[in-house]
Structures are given as structure tokens and as C-alpha cells.
Amino acid sequence: MTDTTFDVALFGEAMMLLVADQPGPIENATAFHKRTAGAETNVAIGLSRLGLKVGWASRLGTDSMGRALLATMQSEGIDCSHVISDASQRTGFQFKGRVTDGSDPPVEYHRKGSAASHMGLADVDEAWLRSARHLHATGVFAAISDTSIQAAVKSMDVMRAAGRTISFDPNLRPTLWSSKETMRHWINALASRADWVLPGMEEGLLLTGETTPEGVARFYRGLGAKLVVVKLGAEGAYYDSDTAGTGRVDGFPVEKVIDTVGAGDGFAVGVVSALLEGRSVPEAVRRAAWIGARAVQVLGDTEGLPTRAQLEEAGL
């Protein structure tokens, strides 16, 4: 393999996140906490905090939200040289409600026509992409527009041709797709290009029709994945791989669930970071489960993502 500059490259939309300060319907909230959001940016931040070299490509507006998001990503040590700030476009944002029962909080997106949705084939700089040894992709980036689907496919094809590894988290956003059938087609088409596929059990049921973790894993192994890790929430995860066979890893106990959003991104951080360090599949899934458990105990999407020191303190 040729020399690489980055450990991981990612494409995706960053959004400003406004989290209600009180439980109840979003429309009743009178104050919000400002945070960052975005599946790929959550993973980028998590990997960078663990000491990996991360490059992120995107488009933002030059509005206050875009400026804040770019500054946040840069402050996390992420290479943003392929983030385009476009004065003619606006940055996407979302509202998130508060819940007290551990359920998924209500989320309201304002991202249609955003700067990132204008990303397309021209945004995939092949030389820059090949300067990373790994690509992490999600179904969210593909969902935001017809041109972003093309960019997602191209980025994965470029990395496959270059012999790099690719991880893929389906990260379903049904409201962004024209139909469930279209979503299922494209998500599985992207998964077929990945080495490591990381579906949740509910996602797996919707995407494959399989009703067990073993069935979901077999489906994606049949599409060519070398590793499939099926997330099972509090129960942990099931894995099926070329190198470690099959197995289960228990979840980590959580005293109180504050916010479930971001747990899957934290899980991806654990799997990808550990495998790129040469750890075994069971070790990678255990680290992923621990980070995922941390993520649900905080208000925002990234506050629970650990530093390298915190990871080592936990023996992971």
C-alpha cells in the first residue's frame, strides 16, 4: 500500500443541533442548547479524539451556523481542507426534544436544499480520498440528495479500487428517502461495497427481512462483507466475520439513559478505531459497546465520545 496521510476519510453533512432544555413537545420549548450533529461528523470527532488522523469533506454555508460548525471540527483536530464554504447556500440544522423515559427523542430536521445536499461527483477528490487508509460511510450522506448518492457510490468505488478498507453504517433516515423501497435498494447497494457493515437490529429487519441477528449478518456477508456487527442496544452486539467467526459481546450497564441519539455513531468509532489499530474483532466490538453506552448518558451527540486517556483508563 502506498503511504497515506489520513487514517480515515469521511463525507457528510454537519448540522447545527438545537436541543430543548426541558422535556415535552419541541414546540413548547423556550430555550435550547447549541450542539453539533451529523452521523459522519460524530464519527470523525470520536476517531480524532482517540488520536487517529481524520479528514472530512463537506459543504457548509457561510452563515453563523456554518462558521460555528467548521470551527468546531477544526478544533477537534480534523482536516477540513475539503470542506467548501458556499456563500450562496445555507447550513442545515435540526431541533431535538428532551425525553425522560429513555426513549428516542423527537427530532425535527431543517436540511432540505442545504449546502451539503449540493455535494456530488465533483466533490470526490480521488487523490485526497486515496490518501486515507480507510473510508467510513453512512446511509445518511446518500439520503440527502440525488447527487449525494452519486458521490457516496463514487467514494466507495474509489477506495475499493485502491485496496483500502471501508466501513458502512446504514444509519437509516426514512424521511429523507422518496420511499422505503428506494432506501432499501441504495442502502444495500452501498453495503455491498463495504468490508465492515454495522446495522442495528431494527434496521436489519427493514433492510433484509431477517428477524434474527444471525440472519441479518448472513445477508450482508452474502453481499461480500468481511465483517458484520449487528447492534442490539443494551444487549450488546452480534458479530460474524472472516477472521473471528461468530459471537456475541454483552452491552455495558447504563444507570440512566439521557439521549439515545449518537449511540450508533459512538459504536462505529469503537469498531473502526480498534480494527485500524489491529485489535481483534471481539475487542473491537467490546470497545464499541462501551463507547455506545457512554453516548446515551449525555445530552448531545458527541459529549460522551472518549479521549484516548479515558479509553486506556477503561482498559479498552
CSV table of N, CA, C and O in Angstrom, one decimal, residues 104-213:
chain,number,residue,atom,x,y,z
A,104,ASP,N,-36.3,7.2,22.3
A,104,ASP,CA,-35.7,8.1,21.3
A,104,ASP,C,-36.4,9.5,21.3
A,104,ASP,O,-37.6,9.6,21.3
A,105,PRO,N,-35.6,10.5,21.4
A,105,PRO,CA,-36.2,11.9,21.5
A,105,PRO,C,-36.7,12.3,20.1
A,105,PRO,O,-36.2,11.8,19.1
A,106,PRO,N,-37.7,13.2,20.1
A,106,PRO,CA,-38.2,13.7,18.8
A,106,PRO,C,-37.1,14.6,18.2
A,106,PRO,O,-36.5,15.4,18.8
A,107,VAL,N,-37.0,14.4,16.8
A,107,VAL,CA,-36.0,15.2,16.1
A,107,VAL,C,-36.7,15.8,14.9
A,107,VAL,O,-37.5,15.2,14.2
A,108,GLU,N,-36.5,17.1,14.6
A,108,GLU,CA,-37.1,17.8,13.5
A,108,GLU,C,-35.9,18.4,12.7
A,108,GLU,O,-35.1,19.2,13.1
A,109,TYR,N,-35.8,17.9,11.4
A,109,TYR,CA,-34.8,18.3,10.5
A,109,TYR,C,-35.1,19.6,9.7
A,109,TYR,O,-36.3,19.7,9.2
A,110,HIS,N,-34.2,20.4,9.5
A,110,HIS,CA,-34.3,21.6,8.5
A,110,HIS,C,-33.0,21.5,7.7
A,110,HIS,O,-32.1,22.3,7.8
A,111,ARG,N,-33.0,20.6,6.7
A,111,ARG,CA,-31.8,20.4,5.9
A,111,ARG,C,-32.1,20.3,4.4
A,111,ARG,O,-31.1,20.2,3.6
A,112,LYS,N,-33.4,20.3,4.0
A,112,LYS,CA,-33.7,20.2,2.6
A,112,LYS,C,-33.1,21.3,1.8
A,112,LYS,O,-33.2,22.5,2.2
A,113,GLY,N,-32.3,21.1,0.8
A,113,GLY,CA,-31.7,22.1,0.0
A,113,GLY,C,-30.5,22.8,0.6
A,113,GLY,O,-30.0,23.8,0.2
A,114,SER,N,-30.0,22.1,1.7
A,114,SER,CA,-28.8,22.7,2.4
A,114,SER,C,-27.6,22.6,1.5
A,114,SER,O,-27.5,22.0,0.5
A,115,ALA,N,-26.5,23.3,2.0
A,115,ALA,CA,-25.2,23.3,1.2
A,115,ALA,C,-24.7,21.9,1.0
A,115,ALA,O,-24.3,21.6,-0.1
A,116,ALA,N,-24.8,21.1,2.0
A,116,ALA,CA,-24.3,19.7,1.9
A,116,ALA,C,-25.0,18.9,0.9
A,116,ALA,O,-24.5,18.0,0.2
A,117,SER,N,-26.3,19.2,0.7
A,117,SER,CA,-27.2,18.4,-0.2
A,117,SER,C,-26.8,18.7,-1.7
A,117,SER,O,-27.2,17.9,-2.6
A,118,HIS,N,-26.0,19.7,-1.9
A,118,HIS,CA,-25.5,20.0,-3.3
A,118,HIS,C,-24.2,19.3,-3.6
A,118,HIS,O,-23.6,19.5,-4.7
A,119,MET,N,-23.7,18.5,-2.7
A,119,MET,CA,-22.5,17.7,-2.9
A,119,MET,C,-22.7,16.7,-4.0
A,119,MET,O,-23.8,16.1,-4.1
A,120,GLY,N,-21.8,16.5,-4.9
A,120,GLY,CA,-21.9,15.5,-6.0
A,120,GLY,C,-20.6,14.9,-6.4
A,120,GLY,O,-19.6,15.0,-5.6
A,121,LEU,N,-20.5,14.4,-7.6
A,121,LEU,CA,-19.3,13.7,-8.0
A,121,LEU,C,-18.1,14.6,-8.0
A,121,LEU,O,-17.0,14.1,-7.7
A,122,ALA,N,-18.2,15.9,-8.3
A,122,ALA,CA,-17.1,16.8,-8.3
A,122,ALA,C,-16.5,17.0,-6.9
A,122,ALA,O,-15.3,17.4,-6.8
A,123,ASP,N,-17.2,16.7,-5.9
A,123,ASP,CA,-16.7,16.8,-4.5
A,123,ASP,C,-15.8,15.7,-4.1
A,123,ASP,O,-15.2,15.7,-3.0
A,124,VAL,N,-15.8,14.6,-4.9
A,124,VAL,CA,-14.9,13.5,-4.5
A,124,VAL,C,-13.6,13.7,-5.2
A,124,VAL,O,-13.4,13.4,-6.3
A,125,ASP,N,-12.6,14.2,-4.4
A,125,ASP,CA,-11.2,14.4,-4.9
A,125,ASP,C,-10.5,13.0,-4.7
A,125,ASP,O,-10.2,12.6,-3.6
A,126,GLU,N,-10.3,12.3,-5.8
A,126,GLU,CA,-9.8,11.0,-5.7
A,126,GLU,C,-8.4,10.9,-5.0
A,126,GLU,O,-8.2,10.0,-4.2
A,127,ALA,N,-7.6,11.8,-5.4
A,127,ALA,CA,-6.2,11.8,-4.8
A,127,ALA,C,-6.3,12.0,-3.3
A,127,ALA,O,-5.6,11.3,-2.5
A,128,TRP,N,-7.1,12.9,-2.8
A,128,TRP,CA,-7.2,13.2,-1.4
A,128,TRP,C,-7.8,12.0,-0.7
A,128,TRP,O,-7.4,11.6,0.4
A,129,LEU,N,-8.8,11.4,-1.3
A,129,LEU,CA,-9.5,10.2,-0.7
A,129,LEU,C,-8.5,9.0,-0.6
A,129,LEU,O,-8.5,8.4,0.5
A,130,ARG,N,-7.7,8.8,-1.6
A,130,ARG,CA,-6.8,7.7,-1.6
A,130,ARG,C,-5.6,8.0,-0.6
A,130,ARG,O,-4.9,7.1,-0.3
A,131,SER,N,-5.5,9.2,-0.1
A,131,SER,CA,-4.5,9.5,0.9
A,131,SER,C,-4.9,9.0,2.3
A,131,SER,O,-4.2,9.1,3.2
A,132,ALA,N,-6.1,8.4,2.4
A,132,ALA,CA,-6.6,7.8,3.6
A,132,ALA,C,-6.5,6.3,3.5
A,132,ALA,O,-6.7,5.8,2.4
A,133,ARG,N,-6.3,5.7,4.6
A,133,ARG,CA,-6.2,4.2,4.5
A,133,ARG,C,-7.6,3.5,4.8
A,133,ARG,O,-7.7,2.3,4.6
A,134,HIS,N,-8.6,4.4,5.2
A,134,HIS,CA,-9.9,3.8,5.4
A,134,HIS,C,-11.0,4.9,5.1
A,134,HIS,O,-10.8,6.0,5.4
A,135,LEU,N,-12.1,4.4,4.6
A,135,LEU,CA,-13.3,5.3,4.4
A,135,LEU,C,-14.4,4.8,5.3
A,135,LEU,O,-14.8,3.6,5.3
A,136,HIS,N,-15.0,5.7,6.1
A,136,HIS,CA,-16.2,5.4,6.9
A,136,HIS,C,-17.4,6.1,6.2
A,136,HIS,O,-17.3,7.3,6.0
A,137,ALA,N,-18.4,5.3,5.8
A,137,ALA,CA,-19.5,5.9,5.1
A,137,ALA,C,-20.8,5.5,5.9
A,137,ALA,O,-20.9,4.5,6.6
A,138,THR,N,-21.8,6.4,5.7
A,138,THR,CA,-23.1,6.1,6.3
A,138,THR,C,-24.2,6.3,5.2
A,138,THR,O,-24.0,6.9,4.2
A,139,GLY,N,-25.4,5.7,5.6
A,139,GLY,CA,-26.6,5.9,4.7
A,139,GLY,C,-27.1,7.3,4.7
A,139,GLY,O,-28.0,7.7,3.9
A,140,VAL,N,-26.7,8.1,5.7
A,140,VAL,CA,-27.3,9.5,5.8
A,140,VAL,C,-26.8,10.4,4.7
A,140,VAL,O,-27.6,11.1,4.0
A,141,PHE,N,-25.5,10.3,4.4
A,141,PHE,CA,-25.0,11.2,3.3
A,141,PHE,C,-25.7,10.8,2.0
A,141,PHE,O,-26.1,11.7,1.2
A,142,ALA,N,-25.8,9.6,1.7
A,142,ALA,CA,-26.5,9.2,0.5
A,142,ALA,C,-27.9,9.6,0.4
A,142,ALA,O,-28.5,9.8,-0.7
A,143,ALA,N,-28.6,9.8,1.6
A,143,ALA,CA,-30.0,10.1,1.6
A,143,ALA,C,-30.3,11.6,1.3
A,143,ALA,O,-31.5,11.9,1.0
A,144,ILE,N,-29.4,12.5,1.4
A,144,ILE,CA,-29.8,13.9,1.5
A,144,ILE,C,-30.1,14.5,0.1
A,144,ILE,O,-30.7,15.5,0.0
A,145,SER,N,-29.6,13.8,-1.0
A,145,SER,CA,-30.0,14.3,-2.4
A,145,SER,C,-29.6,13.2,-3.4
A,145,SER,O,-28.8,12.3,-3.1
A,146,ASP,N,-30.1,13.4,-4.6
A,146,ASP,CA,-29.7,12.5,-5.7
A,146,ASP,C,-28.2,12.6,-6.1
A,146,ASP,O,-27.6,11.6,-6.4
A,147,THR,N,-27.7,13.8,-5.9
A,147,THR,CA,-26.2,13.9,-6.3
A,147,THR,C,-25.4,13.4,-5.2
A,147,THR,O,-24.3,12.9,-5.4
A,148,SER,N,-25.8,13.4,-3.9
A,148,SER,CA,-25.0,12.9,-2.8
A,148,SER,C,-24.9,11.4,-2.9
A,148,SER,O,-23.9,10.8,-2.6
A,149,ILE,N,-26.0,10.7,-3.5
A,149,ILE,CA,-25.9,9.3,-3.7
A,149,ILE,C,-24.8,9.0,-4.7
A,149,ILE,O,-24.0,8.0,-4.4
A,150,GLN,N,-24.7,9.7,-5.7
A,150,GLN,CA,-23.6,9.5,-6.7
A,150,GLN,C,-22.2,9.7,-6.1
A,150,GLN,O,-21.3,8.9,-6.3
A,151,ALA,N,-22.1,10.7,-5.2
A,151,ALA,CA,-20.8,10.9,-4.5
A,151,ALA,C,-20.5,9.8,-3.6
A,151,ALA,O,-19.3,9.4,-3.5
A,152,ALA,N,-21.5,9.3,-2.9
A,152,ALA,CA,-21.3,8.2,-2.0
A,152,ALA,C,-20.8,6.9,-2.7
A,152,ALA,O,-19.9,6.3,-2.2
A,153,VAL,N,-21.5,6.6,-3.8
A,153,VAL,CA,-21.1,5.5,-4.6
A,153,VAL,C,-19.6,5.6,-5.1
A,153,VAL,O,-18.8,4.7,-5.0
A,154,LYS,N,-19.4,6.8,-5.6
A,154,LYS,CA,-18.0,7.0,-6.2
A,154,LYS,C,-16.9,6.9,-5.1
A,154,LYS,O,-15.9,6.3,-5.4
A,155,SER,N,-17.2,7.5,-4.0
A,155,SER,CA,-16.2,7.5,-2.9
A,155,SER,C,-15.8,6.0,-2.5
A,155,SER,O,-14.7,5.7,-2.3
A,156,MET,N,-16.9,5.2,-2.4
A,156,MET,CA,-16.6,3.8,-2.0
A,156,MET,C,-16.0,3.0,-3.2
A,156,MET,O,-15.0,2.2,-2.9
A,157,ASP,N,-16.3,3.3,-4.4
A,157,ASP,CA,-15.7,2.6,-5.5
A,157,ASP,C,-14.2,3.0,-5.7
A,157,ASP,O,-13.4,2.2,-6.0
A,158,VAL,N,-13.9,4.3,-5.4
A,158,VAL,CA,-12.5,4.7,-5.5
A,158,VAL,C,-11.7,4.0,-4.4
A,158,VAL,O,-10.6,3.5,-4.7
A,159,MET,N,-12.2,3.9,-3.2
A,159,MET,CA,-11.5,3.2,-2.2
A,159,MET,C,-11.3,1.7,-2.4
A,159,MET,O,-10.3,1.1,-2.1
A,160,ARG,N,-12.4,1.1,-2.9
A,160,ARG,CA,-12.3,-0.3,-3.2
A,160,ARG,C,-11.2,-0.6,-4.3
A,160,ARG,O,-10.4,-1.5,-4.2
A,161,ALA,N,-11.2,0.3,-5.3
A,161,ALA,CA,-10.2,0.1,-6.4
A,161,ALA,C,-8.8,0.3,-5.9
A,161,ALA,O,-7.8,-0.3,-6.4
A,162,ALA,N,-8.7,1.1,-4.8
A,162,ALA,CA,-7.3,1.4,-4.3
A,162,ALA,C,-6.9,0.4,-3.2
A,162,ALA,O,-5.8,0.5,-2.7
A,163,GLY,N,-7.8,-0.6,-2.9
A,163,GLY,CA,-7.4,-1.6,-2.0
A,163,GLY,C,-7.5,-1.1,-0.5
A,163,GLY,O,-7.0,-1.8,0.4
A,164,ARG,N,-8.3,-0.1,-0.3
A,164,ARG,CA,-8.5,0.4,1.1
A,164,ARG,C,-9.7,-0.3,1.7
A,164,ARG,O,-10.5,-0.8,1.1
A,165,THR,N,-9.7,-0.2,3.1
A,165,THR,CA,-10.9,-0.8,3.8
A,165,THR,C,-12.0,0.3,3.9
A,165,THR,O,-11.8,1.5,3.9
A,166,ILE,N,-13.2,-0.2,3.9
A,166,ILE,CA,-14.4,0.6,4.0
A,166,ILE,C,-15.4,0.1,5.1
A,166,ILE,O,-15.7,-1.1,5.1
A,167,SER,N,-15.8,1.0,5.9
A,167,SER,CA,-16.9,0.6,6.9
A,167,SER,C,-18.2,1.3,6.5
A,167,SER,O,-18.1,2.4,6.0
A,168,PHE,N,-19.3,0.7,6.8
A,168,PHE,CA,-20.6,1.3,6.4
A,168,PHE,C,-21.6,1.1,7.5
A,168,PHE,O,-21.9,0.0,7.9
A,169,ASP,N,-22.2,2.2,7.9
A,169,ASP,CA,-23.3,2.2,8.9
A,169,ASP,C,-24.6,2.6,8.2
A,169,ASP,O,-24.7,3.7,7.7
A,170,PRO,N,-25.6,1.7,8.1
A,170,PRO,CA,-26.8,2.1,7.3
A,170,PRO,C,-27.4,3.4,7.8
A,170,PRO,O,-27.9,4.2,7.0
A,171,ASN,N,-27.5,3.6,9.1
A,171,ASN,CA,-28.0,4.8,9.7
A,171,ASN,C,-29.2,5.3,9.0
A,171,ASN,O,-29.2,6.4,8.4
A,172,LEU,N,-30.3,4.6,9.0
A,172,LEU,CA,-31.5,4.9,8.2
A,172,LEU,C,-32.1,6.2,8.6
A,172,LEU,O,-32.3,6.5,9.8
A,173,ARG,N,-32.5,7.0,7.6
A,173,ARG,CA,-33.3,8.2,7.8
A,173,ARG,C,-34.5,8.1,6.8
A,173,ARG,O,-34.4,8.7,5.7
A,174,PRO,N,-35.5,7.3,7.1
A,174,PRO,CA,-36.6,7.1,6.1
A,174,PRO,C,-37.2,8.4,5.6
A,174,PRO,O,-37.7,8.4,4.4
A,175,THR,N,-37.3,9.4,6.4
A,175,THR,CA,-38.0,10.7,6.0
A,175,THR,C,-37.2,11.4,4.9
A,175,THR,O,-37.7,12.2,4.2
A,176,LEU,N,-35.9,11.0,4.7
A,176,LEU,CA,-35.1,11.7,3.6
A,176,LEU,C,-35.2,10.9,2.3
A,176,LEU,O,-34.8,11.5,1.3
A,177,TRP,N,-35.8,9.7,2.3
A,177,TRP,CA,-35.9,9.0,1.1
A,177,TRP,C,-37.3,9.1,0.5
A,177,TRP,O,-38.2,9.3,1.2
A,178,SER,N,-37.4,8.9,-0.8
A,178,SER,CA,-38.7,9.0,-1.5
A,178,SER,C,-39.6,7.8,-1.2
A,178,SER,O,-40.8,8.0,-1.2
A,179,SER,N,-39.0,6.7,-0.8
A,179,SER,CA,-39.8,5.5,-0.4
A,179,SER,C,-38.9,4.5,0.3
A,179,SER,O,-37.7,4.6,0.2
A,180,LYS,N,-39.5,3.6,1.0
A,180,LYS,CA,-38.7,2.6,1.7
A,180,LYS,C,-38.0,1.7,0.7
A,180,LYS,O,-36.9,1.2,1.0
A,181,GLU,N,-38.7,1.4,-0.4
A,181,GLU,CA,-38.1,0.6,-1.4
A,181,GLU,C,-36.8,1.2,-2.0
A,181,GLU,O,-35.8,0.5,-2.2
A,182,THR,N,-36.9,2.5,-2.3
A,182,THR,CA,-35.7,3.2,-2.8
A,182,THR,C,-34.6,3.2,-1.7
A,182,THR,O,-33.4,3.0,-2.0
A,183,MET,N,-34.9,3.4,-0.5
A,183,MET,CA,-34.0,3.4,0.6
A,183,MET,C,-33.3,2.0,0.7
A,183,MET,O,-32.1,1.9,0.8
A,184,ARG,N,-34.1,1.0,0.7
A,184,ARG,CA,-33.6,-0.4,0.8
A,184,ARG,C,-32.6,-0.7,-0.3
A,184,ARG,O,-31.5,-1.2,-0.1
A,185,HIS,N,-33.0,-0.3,-1.5
A,185,HIS,CA,-32.1,-0.5,-2.7
A,185,HIS,C,-30.8,0.1,-2.6
A,185,HIS,O,-29.7,-0.5,-2.7
A,186,TRP,N,-30.8,1.4,-2.2
A,186,TRP,CA,-29.5,2.1,-2.2
A,186,TRP,C,-28.7,1.8,-1.0
A,186,TRP,O,-27.4,1.6,-1.1
A,187,ILE,N,-29.3,1.6,0.2
A,187,ILE,CA,-28.5,1.2,1.4
A,187,ILE,C,-27.8,-0.1,1.1
A,187,ILE,O,-26.6,-0.3,1.5
A,188,ASN,N,-28.5,-1.1,0.6
A,188,ASN,CA,-27.9,-2.4,0.4
A,188,ASN,C,-26.9,-2.4,-0.8
A,188,ASN,O,-25.9,-3.1,-0.7
A,189,ALA,N,-27.1,-1.5,-1.7
A,189,ALA,CA,-26.1,-1.3,-2.8
A,189,ALA,C,-24.8,-0.8,-2.2
A,189,ALA,O,-23.7,-1.2,-2.6
A,190,LEU,N,-24.9,0.2,-1.3
A,190,LEU,CA,-23.7,0.7,-0.6
A,190,LEU,C,-23.1,-0.3,0.3
A,190,LEU,O,-21.9,-0.4,0.3
A,191,ALA,N,-23.9,-1.0,1.0
A,191,ALA,CA,-23.4,-2.1,1.9
A,191,ALA,C,-22.6,-3.1,1.2
A,191,ALA,O,-21.6,-3.6,1.7
A,192,SER,N,-23.0,-3.4,0.0
A,192,SER,CA,-22.3,-4.4,-0.8
A,192,SER,C,-20.9,-4.0,-1.2
A,192,SER,O,-20.1,-4.8,-1.7
A,193,ARG,N,-20.6,-2.7,-1.1
A,193,ARG,CA,-19.2,-2.1,-1.4
A,193,ARG,C,-18.3,-2.1,-0.2
A,193,ARG,O,-17.2,-1.7,-0.3
A,194,ALA,N,-18.9,-2.4,1.0
A,194,ALA,CA,-18.1,-2.2,2.3
A,194,ALA,C,-17.5,-3.5,2.8
A,194,ALA,O,-18.0,-4.6,2.5
A,195,ASP,N,-16.4,-3.4,3.5
A,195,ASP,CA,-15.8,-4.5,4.2
A,195,ASP,C,-16.4,-4.8,5.5
A,195,ASP,O,-16.6,-6.0,5.9
A,196,TRP,N,-16.8,-3.7,6.2
A,196,TRP,CA,-17.3,-3.9,7.6
A,196,TRP,C,-18.7,-3.2,7.6
A,196,TRP,O,-18.8,-2.0,7.3
A,197,VAL,N,-19.8,-3.9,7.9
A,197,VAL,CA,-21.1,-3.4,7.8
A,197,VAL,C,-21.7,-3.4,9.3
A,197,VAL,O,-21.6,-4.4,10.0
A,198,LEU,N,-22.3,-2.3,9.7
A,198,LEU,CA,-22.7,-2.1,11.1
A,198,LEU,C,-24.2,-1.8,11.3
A,198,LEU,O,-24.5,-0.7,11.7
A,199,PRO,N,-25.1,-2.7,10.9
A,199,PRO,CA,-26.5,-2.4,11.1
A,199,PRO,C,-27.0,-2.6,12.5
A,199,PRO,O,-26.5,-3.4,13.3
A,200,GLY,N,-28.1,-1.8,12.8
A,200,GLY,CA,-28.8,-2.1,14.0
A,200,GLY,C,-29.8,-3.2,13.7
A,200,GLY,O,-30.1,-3.5,12.6
A,201,MET,N,-30.4,-3.9,14.7
A,201,MET,CA,-31.3,-5.0,14.5
A,201,MET,C,-32.6,-4.5,13.8
A,201,MET,O,-33.1,-5.1,12.9
A,202,GLU,N,-33.1,-3.4,14.3
A,202,GLU,CA,-34.3,-2.9,13.6
A,202,GLU,C,-34.1,-2.5,12.2
A,202,GLU,O,-34.9,-2.7,11.3
A,203,GLU,N,-32.9,-1.9,11.9
A,203,GLU,CA,-32.5,-1.6,10.5
A,203,GLU,C,-32.4,-2.8,9.7
A,203,GLU,O,-32.8,-2.9,8.6
A,204,GLY,N,-31.8,-3.8,10.3
A,204,GLY,CA,-31.6,-5.1,9.6
A,204,GLY,C,-32.9,-5.7,9.2
A,204,GLY,O,-33.0,-6.3,8.1
A,205,LEU,N,-33.9,-5.7,10.1
A,205,LEU,CA,-35.2,-6.2,9.8
A,205,LEU,C,-35.8,-5.5,8.6
A,205,LEU,O,-36.3,-6.2,7.6
A,206,LEU,N,-35.7,-4.2,8.6
A,206,LEU,CA,-36.3,-3.4,7.5
A,206,LEU,C,-35.5,-3.6,6.2
A,206,LEU,O,-36.1,-3.7,5.1
A,207,LEU,N,-34.2,-3.8,6.2
A,207,LEU,CA,-33.4,-3.8,5.0
A,207,LEU,C,-33.3,-5.2,4.4
A,207,LEU,O,-33.1,-5.4,3.2
A,208,THR,N,-33.4,-6.3,5.3
A,208,THR,CA,-33.2,-7.6,4.8
A,208,THR,C,-34.4,-8.5,5.0
A,208,THR,O,-34.4,-9.6,4.3
A,209,GLY,N,-35.3,-8.2,5.8
A,209,GLY,CA,-36.4,-9.1,6.1
A,209,GLY,C,-36.1,-10.2,7.1
A,209,GLY,O,-37.0,-10.9,7.6
A,210,GLU,N,-34.8,-10.2,7.5
A,210,GLU,CA,-34.4,-11.2,8.5
A,210,GLU,C,-34.8,-10.8,9.9
A,210,GLU,O,-34.7,-9.6,10.2
A,211,THR,N,-35.2,-11.7,10.7
A,211,THR,CA,-35.7,-11.4,12.1
A,211,THR,C,-34.7,-11.7,13.2
A,211,THR,O,-35.1,-11.5,14.4
A,212,THR,N,-33.5,-12.2,12.9
A,212,THR,CA,-32.5,-12.5,13.9
A,212,THR,C,-31.2,-11.8,13.5
A,212,THR,O,-30.9,-11.6,12.4
A,213,PRO,N,-30.4,-11.6,14.5
A,213,PRO,CA,-29.0,-11.0,14.2
A,213,PRO,C,-28.2,-11.9,13.3
A,213,PRO,O,-27.5,-11.4,12.4
